[in-house]
Amino acid sequence: MTTALSSRPEATPSHPTPGAFQPRQLWRSMPDALRKLDPRHQVRYPVMFVVWVGSVATTGLALADPGVFSWSIALWLWATVLFANLAEAVAEGRGRAQAASLRRTRTETVARRLRADGSEETVPGTSLVVGDLVVVPAGEVIPGDGDVVEGIASVDESAVTGESAPVIRESGGDRSAVTGGTKVLSDRIVVRITAKAGETFMDRMIALVEGSARQKTPNEIALNLLLAALTLVFLLAVVTLQPFAVYSGQAQPLVVLVALLVCLIPTTIGALLSAIGIAGMDRLVQRNVMALSGRAVEAAGDVDVLLLDKTGTITLGNRQAVEIVPVDGITEERAAEAAQMSSLADETPEGRSIVVLAKERYAMRNRFASQLPHATFVPFTAQTRMSGVDVAQRDGAWEIRKGAASAVMRWVRENEGHPTADVGAMVDAISASGGTPLVVAERRPGESARALGVVHLKDVVKSGMRERFAELRQMGIRTVMITGDNPLTAKAIADEAGVDDFLAEATPEDKLALIRKEQAEGRLVAMTGDGTNDAPALAQADVGVAMNTGTSAAKEAGNMVDLDSNPTKLIEIVAIGKQLLITRGALTTFSVSNDVAKYFAIIPAMFSGLYPQLDRLNIMGLSSPESAVLSAVIFNALVIVALVPLALRGVRYRPAGAAAMLRRNLLVYGVGGLVAPFVGIKLIDLVVSLLPGL
Amino acid sequence: MSPVLAAVFQVALLVAVLAAVHVPLGDYMAKVFTDTRHLRAERVIYRLGGVGADADQRWPVYARSVLAFSFVSVLMLYALMRLQAHLPLALGLPAVGPDGAWNTAVSFVTNTNWQWYSGESTMGHLVQMTGLAVQNFVSAAVGIAVAIALVRGFTRHRTDRLGNFWVDLVRGTVRILLPIAFVAAVLLVIGGAVQNFAGPQEITTLDGAAQSIVGGPIASQEAIKDLGTNGGGFFNANSSHPFENPNAWTNLLEIFLLLVIPFSLPRTFGRMVGDRRQGLAIVAVMASIWTAAVGVITWAEMRGFGTVPQAAGAAMEGKEVRFGEAASALFAASTTGTSTGSVNSFHDSFTALGGGVTLLNMMLGEVAPGGVGAGLYGMLVLAVLTVFLAGLMVGRTPQYLGKKIGRREITFVALYVLTMPTLLLVGAAITAGTPALVEASVQDPGAHGLSEILYAYASATNNNGSAFAGFGAGTPYQNTALGLGMLFGRFVPIILVLALAGSLARQQPATVGVGTLPTHGPVFVGLLVFVVLVVAGLTFFPALALAPIAEALL
């Protein structure tokens, strides 16, 4: 993943994502758009309702006094309403296609419910209630959302995530949540149901992509209010124009006044506002994120602080050996060999990385544990805090140990060895650099123990993270790394990754306290989490993204769920939130800027008969008053259709500071909005003037 | 010196002095309204008025205090005028009629100072001094108080308290308006303005005619008339009368007085919110629009567009030869850019373009720089609107100075922006659409007549007070309608501003960083200028097209 929106996560879901906007969608949504002409639907959108009323009025006027002009105006006003409906219908249609494919996977399931005495009974999946225990053997579909309370199984979750590789679900821990509608592939689990039928994750997801659960977000409500106020201002300007016109000696035909009103009120943004909101949610769905409230999407744009877990988000997740440093005059080869030998049976990622490093960097021959028949491997225990191998030789055992510095040093001393200060210094240096030192020591038969070298284990920061964080900083977003490491290690990794701050030795309580503190200082916080102990912090955060692999408590607490369980996606979510707001702002600005040109088209057309000098304002040189008014109305309608793709796709978003972003968007949508209609209306006028009878 | 050069020098001198004065005055005003101690004189006033000076008011209480104070002021002023004949120092003038007294009472309390009458022949010294002059002070102080309350909405956090109206009112009067007005009055007297208690003097002019000349406490009235952006002249001729405004220097001083507080309040705002750049941005917007207005009017008047001025060689009709075109244009732009409405020339006689700009200046909502206090709160409301529109374009829900502009805030802003145009357009449309009313009040036919109607209602609803002289406002209908326009045009916005302030003060401020919309710097200044022009332009363009635009394009 490079920039926020230009690429998709590697695990591209196999969902039927609608992809780019296609003109065909307009055509297919026509029946829906026609249905939306119902005034009960229109009245919810003040701007478009005014246009609707205007359409009815002009139709009445055209019927009473037919003519090419009045009919043309009436027709194009209806077209304006229809285009607005189309925009919404297309946006909804994209979601509906996804919902349909989700529904197909949600077949009627039969559940094997456990009775209190332990016997099974077969009931329909829809009759399950919270707390029921159900048994799901291999090959069956899990009947509802719940937690695994017994057993372990591999589960195919492709119905929800689109990811075909099966995942492991087991009782206890953070991987216990299962989703209804997914399929158990192997083994058998017992699930405690946590959501009743109709309120499962799948149900919520379907409602979400369909848009049926969509509520207007706070900013959308505020914008709607402003648009309503603007509509009122223009209504006032047009209504009072008639007495002024009468006073001046030329009353205006009602058709023209209605046309003027429709051109002035912010129809462009009014028509596209709900499509923008639906499309914003849809963009999240396409990235496999389920926002459980629209408010959260908006909040994502406002986020000031990102809390990112170190492991898996900033670093690759496992520490890796990057160097083996010999001590006390030991050769590199000897130290590397001992390190390799001691790790052969160590199946932890750290252990394997030592074997790999020894082979690749120090050209050790590739050994396998099975090739050492005389070896006894000493496993790691919490008490000894070291592991190793005893190789039986003629005169005794060759013991090699590897582990935490203090433990290995004690072992050396207990075996008559005298580690020099060299070892201590190396251990401290590695710790200070944020790495984890592992000391390797040996005791040859008949000799005293000695330290051979120090293995430098390091958290490897994912590539590209530094640039990402720099980008975020540019956008004014601070990143805080959350880790269980000690402060020294945490600081080193934080410096390497380029995050702004870190929280070391973090407990869930620390996390919650940090979020509260940031919020008290007026910042909005976003975080990801998957464990049950993350739940309070997820609930407290303004944007809490729960991993789909997480527990149901975490998913309940967050306001978004990432089906890919990719914590880095938080950065994309922020970008989508911002893009949604920018699209709204850009189209509002465009819509209002458009009015300037429309005035220059319509006002001279209305009054140049009365005051011929006003024709000097007809700077577009429109051919006749009728054609000028009609051209403005047609432009007004067509611009809605022209902007549908933009509304659905969202305006291009590149991370930048607010000042730079404002300058750019003002130039494109503000200045563009001033200029575009002058060109558009003129071009339309060239065509319209050819209409006979106008 | 060529007239053009003289005009430029005059403006440059004015700008230089304003630039120098706005810093200390702005800082001083910030200190006045954040000071925790009361002066002894103020404590006496609070005790007399029975005011708990340390009580912090919630916005509804603050608003009620403003309304109660103004209501009582209207009543007292009305009574004073109705009872004039029975009071001393009346100069033998009769009581003022009911509709006229209502109109004048409202006019002075709303800081409009619309005068349907001739001051010298209607109001005696007592009414002038204890009624009109007192309102000149306190109506201005009310404007400042409301502006400061709005600023507190930005500076205060998580509280429902906006300060104490009575304290703000008294401090504005005692610590700001009185001292400056006193100095200004002395300067005006030095400049030659009249200040005495004389009654009318009968004299015989050189050509033998008898003339009655009225003296009076003119300089003192003049000082607060301009300083408080009131505009109500002692004489009907207002600042073109030689007793009010004797020469070019007093003329410049008067222009300075009417601009000085409005141009200094943004500094106060910047100081109080702790970021002087915010104040600078606001003052830059005001100054840009004001400079443009001065430029266009001066150009229009000096070029003298129109048949008659071209024939006569200059657009001098309705202007004093003592001042000439440039000083008249400068005064006109400043008096309509503020809510003053005093005039040193007659806007009705300006060229169509010049007169049109004075009209537009008011239709902008008088924010460049606007009336004392009213200019700042008007501009801040438009800044909030700008932030709402542009803020989305940086990918955040809009916030201004850390305060989110949400549903509540935008509701108050939208209603504020709707109020004045509604009153103006509906009022003007009723007059224009009623032949009897046109017959009674409109002197000129056609486009110019419509300009007169629009000007009267723009002036009243924006609390300006100047007039296109051709409009006969002294009829019972116009006195009542314009009075209502002044009343609602003043107090509906004030209530909305205070509600906005209350809503802002309640908020926990969000952080301001590189990701938030910068509300200083040239881009924001340019944007705010654009929004100010577009909001008014889009609302009034159709009406203006039929009036000054149709006239100017002829």
PDB file of N, CA and C in Angstrom, chain B residues 62-132:
ATOM      1  N   TYR B  62     -28.254  37.752  28.977  1.00  0.00           N
ATOM      2  CA  TYR B  62     -27.555  38.852  28.311  1.00  0.00           C
ATOM      3  C   TYR B  62     -28.480  39.497  27.278  1.00  0.00           C
ATOM      4  N   ALA B  63     -29.129  38.651  26.476  1.00  0.00           N
ATOM      5  CA  ALA B  63     -30.017  39.158  25.430  1.00  0.00           C
ATOM      6  C   ALA B  63     -31.199  39.902  26.036  1.00  0.00           C
ATOM      7  N   ARG B  64     -31.756  39.337  27.110  1.00  0.00           N
ATOM      8  CA  ARG B  64     -32.887  40.020  27.756  1.00  0.00           C
ATOM      9  C   ARG B  64     -32.463  41.372  28.298  1.00  0.00           C
ATOM     10  N   SER B  65     -31.234  41.433  28.810  1.00  0.00           N
ATOM     11  CA  SER B  65     -30.752  42.713  29.329  1.00  0.00           C
ATOM     12  C   SER B  65     -30.650  43.742  28.208  1.00  0.00           C
ATOM     13  N   VAL B  66     -30.122  43.318  27.056  1.00  0.00           N
ATOM     14  CA  VAL B  66     -30.021  44.224  25.912  1.00  0.00           C
ATOM     15  C   VAL B  66     -31.414  44.727  25.535  1.00  0.00           C
ATOM     16  N   LEU B  67     -32.345  43.783  25.428  1.00  0.00           N
ATOM     17  CA  LEU B  67     -33.694  44.146  24.985  1.00  0.00           C
ATOM     18  C   LEU B  67     -34.388  45.043  26.011  1.00  0.00           C
ATOM     19  N   ALA B  68     -34.252  44.704  27.283  1.00  0.00           N
ATOM     20  CA  ALA B  68     -34.911  45.493  28.321  1.00  0.00           C
ATOM     21  C   ALA B  68     -34.367  46.917  28.324  1.00  0.00           C
ATOM     22  N   PHE B  69     -33.044  47.010  28.255  1.00  0.00           N
ATOM     23  CA  PHE B  69     -32.425  48.334  28.255  1.00  0.00           C
ATOM     24  C   PHE B  69     -32.912  49.141  27.056  1.00  0.00           C
ATOM     25  N   SER B  70     -32.965  48.507  25.887  1.00  0.00           N
ATOM     26  CA  SER B  70     -33.347  49.215  24.681  1.00  0.00           C
ATOM     27  C   SER B  70     -34.826  49.592  24.706  1.00  0.00           C
ATOM     28  N   PHE B  71     -35.644  48.697  25.265  1.00  0.00           N
ATOM     29  CA  PHE B  71     -37.075  48.967  25.341  1.00  0.00           C
ATOM     30  C   PHE B  71     -37.333  50.192  26.221  1.00  0.00           C
ATOM     31  N   VAL B  72     -36.680  50.217  27.375  1.00  0.00           N
ATOM     32  CA  VAL B  72     -36.841  51.363  28.270  1.00  0.00           C
ATOM     33  C   VAL B  72     -36.328  52.636  27.590  1.00  0.00           C
ATOM     34  N   SER B  73     -35.230  52.499  26.860  1.00  0.00           N
ATOM     35  CA  SER B  73     -34.679  53.669  26.163  1.00  0.00           C
ATOM     36  C   SER B  73     -35.669  54.223  25.146  1.00  0.00           C
ATOM     37  N   VAL B  74     -36.311  53.333  24.390  1.00  0.00           N
ATOM     38  CA  VAL B  74     -37.290  53.785  23.399  1.00  0.00           C
ATOM     39  C   VAL B  74     -38.433  54.520  24.098  1.00  0.00           C
ATOM     40  N   LEU B  75     -38.924  53.919  25.186  1.00  0.00           N
ATOM     41  CA  LEU B  75     -40.032  54.536  25.908  1.00  0.00           C
ATOM     42  C   LEU B  75     -39.674  55.923  26.403  1.00  0.00           C
ATOM     43  N   MET B  76     -38.484  56.044  27.016  1.00  0.00           N
ATOM     44  CA  MET B  76     -38.096  57.338  27.597  1.00  0.00           C
ATOM     45  C   MET B  76     -37.902  58.389  26.518  1.00  0.00           C
ATOM     46  N   LEU B  77     -37.281  57.965  25.406  1.00  0.00           N
ATOM     47  CA  LEU B  77     -37.045  58.905  24.322  1.00  0.00           C
ATOM     48  C   LEU B  77     -38.375  59.363  23.720  1.00  0.00           C
ATOM     49  N   TYR B  78     -39.275  58.398  23.582  1.00  0.00           N
ATOM     50  CA  TYR B  78     -40.593  58.701  23.030  1.00  0.00           C
ATOM     51  C   TYR B  78     -41.296  59.722  23.925  1.00  0.00           C
ATOM     52  N   ALA B  79     -41.260  59.452  25.223  1.00  0.00           N
ATOM     53  CA  ALA B  79     -41.919  60.347  26.175  1.00  0.00           C
ATOM     54  C   ALA B  79     -41.303  61.743  26.113  1.00  0.00           C
ATOM     55  N   LEU B  80     -39.990  61.785  26.040  1.00  0.00           N
ATOM     56  CA  LEU B  80     -39.282  63.064  26.008  1.00  0.00           C
ATOM     57  C   LEU B  80     -39.738  63.906  24.822  1.00  0.00           C
ATOM     58  N   MET B  81     -39.897  63.285  23.670  1.00  0.00           N
ATOM     59  CA  MET B  81     -40.288  64.027  22.469  1.00  0.00           C
ATOM     60  C   MET B  81     -41.757  64.418  22.518  1.00  0.00           C
ATOM     61  N   ARG B  82     -42.592  63.508  23.052  1.00  0.00           N
ATOM     62  CA  ARG B  82     -44.023  63.812  23.105  1.00  0.00           C
ATOM     63  C   ARG B  82     -44.301  64.926  24.095  1.00  0.00           C
ATOM     64  N   LEU B  83     -43.445  65.034  25.135  1.00  0.00           N
ATOM     65  CA  LEU B  83     -43.681  66.036  26.174  1.00  0.00           C
ATOM     66  C   LEU B  83     -42.828  67.285  25.970  1.00  0.00           C
ATOM     67  N   GLN B  84     -42.160  67.367  24.808  1.00  0.00           N
ATOM     68  CA  GLN B  84     -41.190  68.435  24.586  1.00  0.00           C
ATOM     69  C   GLN B  84     -41.740  69.827  24.928  1.00  0.00           C
ATOM     70  N   ALA B  85     -42.964  70.085  24.543  1.00  0.00           N
ATOM     71  CA  ALA B  85     -43.524  71.423  24.717  1.00  0.00           C
ATOM     72  C   ALA B  85     -43.558  71.840  26.187  1.00  0.00           C
ATOM     73  N   HIS B  86     -43.657  70.871  27.088  1.00  0.00           N
ATOM     74  CA  HIS B  86     -43.754  71.191  28.510  1.00  0.00           C
ATOM     75  C   HIS B  86     -42.415  71.191  29.212  1.00  0.00           C
ATOM     76  N   LEU B  87     -41.343  70.928  28.486  1.00  0.00           N
ATOM     77  CA  LEU B  87     -40.041  70.794  29.135  1.00  0.00           C
ATOM     78  C   LEU B  87     -39.189  72.029  28.843  1.00  0.00           C
ATOM     79  N   PRO B  88     -38.185  72.283  29.695  1.00  0.00           N
ATOM     80  CA  PRO B  88     -37.331  73.444  29.467  1.00  0.00           C
ATOM     81  C   PRO B  88     -36.440  73.255  28.243  1.00  0.00           C
ATOM     82  N   LEU B  89     -35.803  74.327  27.821  1.00  0.00           N
ATOM     83  CA  LEU B  89     -34.845  74.332  26.704  1.00  0.00           C
ATOM     84  C   LEU B  89     -35.449  73.814  25.407  1.00  0.00           C
ATOM     85  N   ALA B  90     -36.778  73.953  25.263  1.00  0.00           N
ATOM     86  CA  ALA B  90     -37.431  73.424  24.070  1.00  0.00           C
ATOM     87  C   ALA B  90     -37.327  74.389  22.900  1.00  0.00           C
ATOM     88  N   LEU B  91     -36.827  75.571  23.139  1.00  0.00           N
ATOM     89  CA  LEU B  91     -36.715  76.593  22.102  1.00  0.00           C
ATOM     90  C   LEU B  91     -38.079  76.902  21.498  1.00  0.00           C
ATOM     91  N   GLY B  92     -39.149  76.663  22.278  1.00  0.00           N
ATOM     92  CA  GLY B  92     -40.485  76.960  21.806  1.00  0.00           C
ATOM     93  C   GLY B  92     -41.010  75.974  20.779  1.00  0.00           C
ATOM     94  N   LEU B  93     -40.342  74.853  20.622  1.00  0.00           N
ATOM     95  CA  LEU B  93     -40.801  73.880  19.628  1.00  0.00           C
ATOM     96  C   LEU B  93     -41.943  73.038  20.205  1.00  0.00           C
ATOM     97  N   PRO B  94     -42.879  72.614  19.367  1.00  0.00           N
ATOM     98  CA  PRO B  94     -44.010  71.816  19.853  1.00  0.00           C
ATOM     99  C   PRO B  94     -43.607  70.357  20.065  1.00  0.00           C
ATOM    100  N   ALA B  95     -44.558  69.596  20.624  1.00  0.00           N
ATOM    101  CA  ALA B  95     -44.318  68.168  20.817  1.00  0.00           C
ATOM    102  C   ALA B  95     -44.209  67.492  19.449  1.00  0.00           C
ATOM    103  N   VAL B  96     -43.457  66.405  19.398  1.00  0.00           N
ATOM    104  CA  VAL B  96     -43.325  65.658  18.153  1.00  0.00           C
ATOM    105  C   VAL B  96     -44.525  64.714  18.032  1.00  0.00           C
ATOM    106  N   GLY B  97     -45.018  64.528  16.794  1.00  0.00           N
ATOM    107  CA  GLY B  97     -46.180  63.663  16.578  1.00  0.00           C
ATOM    108  C   GLY B  97     -45.890  62.211  16.918  1.00  0.00           C
ATOM    109  N   PRO B  98     -46.963  61.412  17.116  1.00  0.00           N
ATOM    110  CA  PRO B  98     -46.735  60.041  17.598  1.00  0.00           C
ATOM    111  C   PRO B  98     -45.904  59.168  16.640  1.00  0.00           C
ATOM    112  N   ASP B  99     -46.239  59.157  15.348  1.00  0.00           N
ATOM    113  CA  ASP B  99     -45.473  58.272  14.462  1.00  0.00           C
ATOM    114  C   ASP B  99     -44.051  58.774  14.294  1.00  0.00           C
ATOM    115  N   GLY B 100     -43.897  60.090  14.293  1.00  0.00           N
ATOM    116  CA  GLY B 100     -42.553  60.659  14.172  1.00  0.00           C
ATOM    117  C   GLY B 100     -41.723  60.370  15.406  1.00  0.00           C
ATOM    118  N   ALA B 101     -42.340  60.504  16.588  1.00  0.00           N
ATOM    119  CA  ALA B 101     -41.607  60.268  17.829  1.00  0.00           C
ATOM    120  C   ALA B 101     -41.216  58.800  17.936  1.00  0.00           C
ATOM    121  N   TRP B 102     -42.133  57.911  17.545  1.00  0.00           N
ATOM    122  CA  TRP B 102     -41.831  56.460  17.540  1.00  0.00           C
ATOM    123  C   TRP B 102     -40.637  56.185  16.638  1.00  0.00           C
ATOM    124  N   ASN B 103     -40.700  56.758  15.421  1.00  0.00           N
ATOM    125  CA  ASN B 103     -39.640  56.500  14.457  1.00  0.00           C
ATOM    126  C   ASN B 103     -38.293  56.993  14.987  1.00  0.00           C
ATOM    127  N   THR B 104     -38.283  58.189  15.564  1.00  0.00           N
ATOM    128  CA  THR B 104     -37.016  58.754  16.030  1.00  0.00           C
ATOM    129  C   THR B 104     -36.500  58.010  17.252  1.00  0.00           C
ATOM    130  N   ALA B 105     -37.423  57.646  18.146  1.00  0.00           N
ATOM    131  CA  ALA B 105     -36.990  56.912  19.339  1.00  0.00           C
ATOM    132  C   ALA B 105     -36.320  55.597  18.922  1.00  0.00           C
ATOM    133  N   VAL B 106     -36.998  54.868  18.034  1.00  0.00           N
ATOM    134  CA  VAL B 106     -36.423  53.606  17.562  1.00  0.00           C
ATOM    135  C   VAL B 106     -35.110  53.875  16.839  1.00  0.00           C
ATOM    136  N   SER B 107     -35.128  54.906  16.024  1.00  0.00           N
ATOM    137  CA  SER B 107     -33.977  55.216  15.197  1.00  0.00           C
ATOM    138  C   SER B 107     -32.721  55.460  16.033  1.00  0.00           C
ATOM    139  N   PHE B 108     -32.869  56.212  17.131  1.00  0.00           N
ATOM    140  CA  PHE B 108     -31.676  56.513  17.931  1.00  0.00           C
ATOM    141  C   PHE B 108     -31.283  55.357  18.838  1.00  0.00           C
ATOM    142  N   VAL B 109     -32.266  54.578  19.296  1.00  0.00           N
ATOM    143  CA  VAL B 109     -31.925  53.446  20.159  1.00  0.00           C
ATOM    144  C   VAL B 109     -31.256  52.331  19.347  1.00  0.00           C
ATOM    145  N   THR B 110     -31.616  52.228  18.070  1.00  0.00           N
ATOM    146  CA  THR B 110     -31.035  51.157  17.257  1.00  0.00           C
ATOM    147  C   THR B 110     -29.738  51.589  16.583  1.00  0.00           C
ATOM    148  N   ASN B 111     -29.214  52.746  16.971  1.00  0.00           N
ATOM    149  CA  ASN B 111     -27.962  53.227  16.397  1.00  0.00           C
ATOM    150  C   ASN B 111     -28.127  53.561  14.910  1.00  0.00           C
ATOM    151  N   THR B 112     -29.396  53.784  14.494  1.00  0.00           N
ATOM    152  CA  THR B 112     -29.641  54.081  13.082  1.00  0.00           C
ATOM    153  C   THR B 112     -29.506  55.571  12.827  1.00  0.00           C
ATOM    154  N   ASN B 113     -30.265  56.326  13.629  1.00  0.00           N
ATOM    155  CA  ASN B 113     -30.293  57.774  13.503  1.00  0.00           C
ATOM    156  C   ASN B 113     -30.819  58.232  12.152  1.00  0.00           C
ATOM    157  N   TRP B 114     -31.796  57.462  11.701  1.00  0.00           N
ATOM    158  CA  TRP B 114     -32.589  57.887  10.542  1.00  0.00           C
ATOM    159  C   TRP B 114     -33.361  59.115  10.976  1.00  0.00           C
ATOM    160  N   GLN B 115     -33.309  60.181  10.185  1.00  0.00           N
ATOM    161  CA  GLN B 115     -34.011  61.405  10.572  1.00  0.00           C
ATOM    162  C   GLN B 115     -34.994  61.798   9.482  1.00  0.00           C
ATOM    163  N   TRP B 116     -36.271  61.632   9.819  1.00  0.00           N
ATOM    164  CA  TRP B 116     -37.314  62.016   8.871  1.00  0.00           C
ATOM    165  C   TRP B 116     -37.573  63.515   8.954  1.00  0.00           C
ATOM    166  N   TYR B 117     -36.971  64.160   9.966  1.00  0.00           N
ATOM    167  CA  TYR B 117     -37.273  65.550  10.311  1.00  0.00           C
ATOM    168  C   TYR B 117     -36.008  66.383  10.144  1.00  0.00           C
ATOM    169  N   SER B 118     -36.144  67.706  10.282  1.00  0.00           N
ATOM    170  CA  SER B 118     -34.978  68.572  10.349  1.00  0.00           C
ATOM    171  C   SER B 118     -34.681  68.830  11.813  1.00  0.00           C
ATOM    172  N   GLY B 119     -33.505  68.481  12.246  1.00  0.00           N
ATOM    173  CA  GLY B 119     -33.148  68.558  13.655  1.00  0.00           C
ATOM    174  C   GLY B 119     -33.391  69.932  14.252  1.00  0.00           C
ATOM    175  N   GLU B 120     -32.929  70.961  13.531  1.00  0.00           N
ATOM    176  CA  GLU B 120     -32.978  72.308  14.115  1.00  0.00           C
ATOM    177  C   GLU B 120     -34.385  72.825  14.297  1.00  0.00           C
ATOM    178  N   SER B 121     -35.347  72.298  13.510  1.00  0.00           N
ATOM    179  CA  SER B 121     -36.695  72.836  13.611  1.00  0.00           C
ATOM    180  C   SER B 121     -37.649  71.863  14.298  1.00  0.00           C
ATOM    181  N   THR B 122     -37.142  70.764  14.845  1.00  0.00           N
ATOM    182  CA  THR B 122     -38.028  69.788  15.471  1.00  0.00           C
ATOM    183  C   THR B 122     -37.632  69.491  16.916  1.00  0.00           C
ATOM    184  N   MET B 123     -36.328  69.393  17.184  1.00  0.00           N
ATOM    185  CA  MET B 123     -35.872  68.990  18.511  1.00  0.00           C
ATOM    186  C   MET B 123     -35.217  70.161  19.240  1.00  0.00           C
ATOM    187  N   GLY B 124     -35.671  70.381  20.452  1.00  0.00           N
ATOM    188  CA  GLY B 124     -35.040  71.400  21.281  1.00  0.00           C
ATOM    189  C   GLY B 124     -33.748  70.886  21.885  1.00  0.00           C
ATOM    190  N   HIS B 125     -33.059  71.766  22.618  1.00  0.00           N
ATOM    191  CA  HIS B 125     -31.763  71.374  23.190  1.00  0.00           C
ATOM    192  C   HIS B 125     -31.898  70.225  24.180  1.00  0.00           C
ATOM    193  N   LEU B 126     -32.989  70.205  24.959  1.00  0.00           N
ATOM    194  CA  LEU B 126     -33.126  69.174  25.990  1.00  0.00           C
ATOM    195  C   LEU B 126     -33.226  67.788  25.349  1.00  0.00           C
ATOM    196  N   VAL B 127     -34.065  67.696  24.325  1.00  0.00           N
ATOM    197  CA  VAL B 127     -34.203  66.410  23.640  1.00  0.00           C
ATOM    198  C   VAL B 127     -32.882  66.027  22.991  1.00  0.00           C
ATOM    199  N   GLN B 128     -32.252  67.015  22.375  1.00  0.00           N
ATOM    200  CA  GLN B 128     -30.972  66.732  21.708  1.00  0.00           C
ATOM    201  C   GLN B 128     -29.946  66.189  22.703  1.00  0.00           C
ATOM    202  N   MET B 129     -29.861  66.841  23.876  1.00  0.00           N
ATOM    203  CA  MET B 129     -28.774  66.513  24.799  1.00  0.00           C
ATOM    204  C   MET B 129     -29.091  65.324  25.703  1.00  0.00           C
ATOM    205  N   THR B 130     -30.272  65.324  26.330  1.00  0.00           N
ATOM    206  CA  THR B 130     -30.559  64.242  27.288  1.00  0.00           C
ATOM    207  C   THR B 130     -31.195  63.038  26.601  1.00  0.00           C
ATOM    208  N   GLY B 131     -31.696  63.265  25.403  1.00  0.00           N
ATOM    209  CA  GLY B 131     -32.307  62.132  24.696  1.00  0.00           C
ATOM    210  C   GLY B 131     -31.393  61.597  23.622  1.00  0.00           C
ATOM    211  N   LEU B 132     -31.253  62.395  22.574  1.00  0.00           N
ATOM    212  CA  LEU B 132     -30.541  61.892  21.407  1.00  0.00           C
ATOM    213  C   LEU B 132     -29.064  61.656  21.697  1.00  0.00           C
TER     214      LEU B 132
END
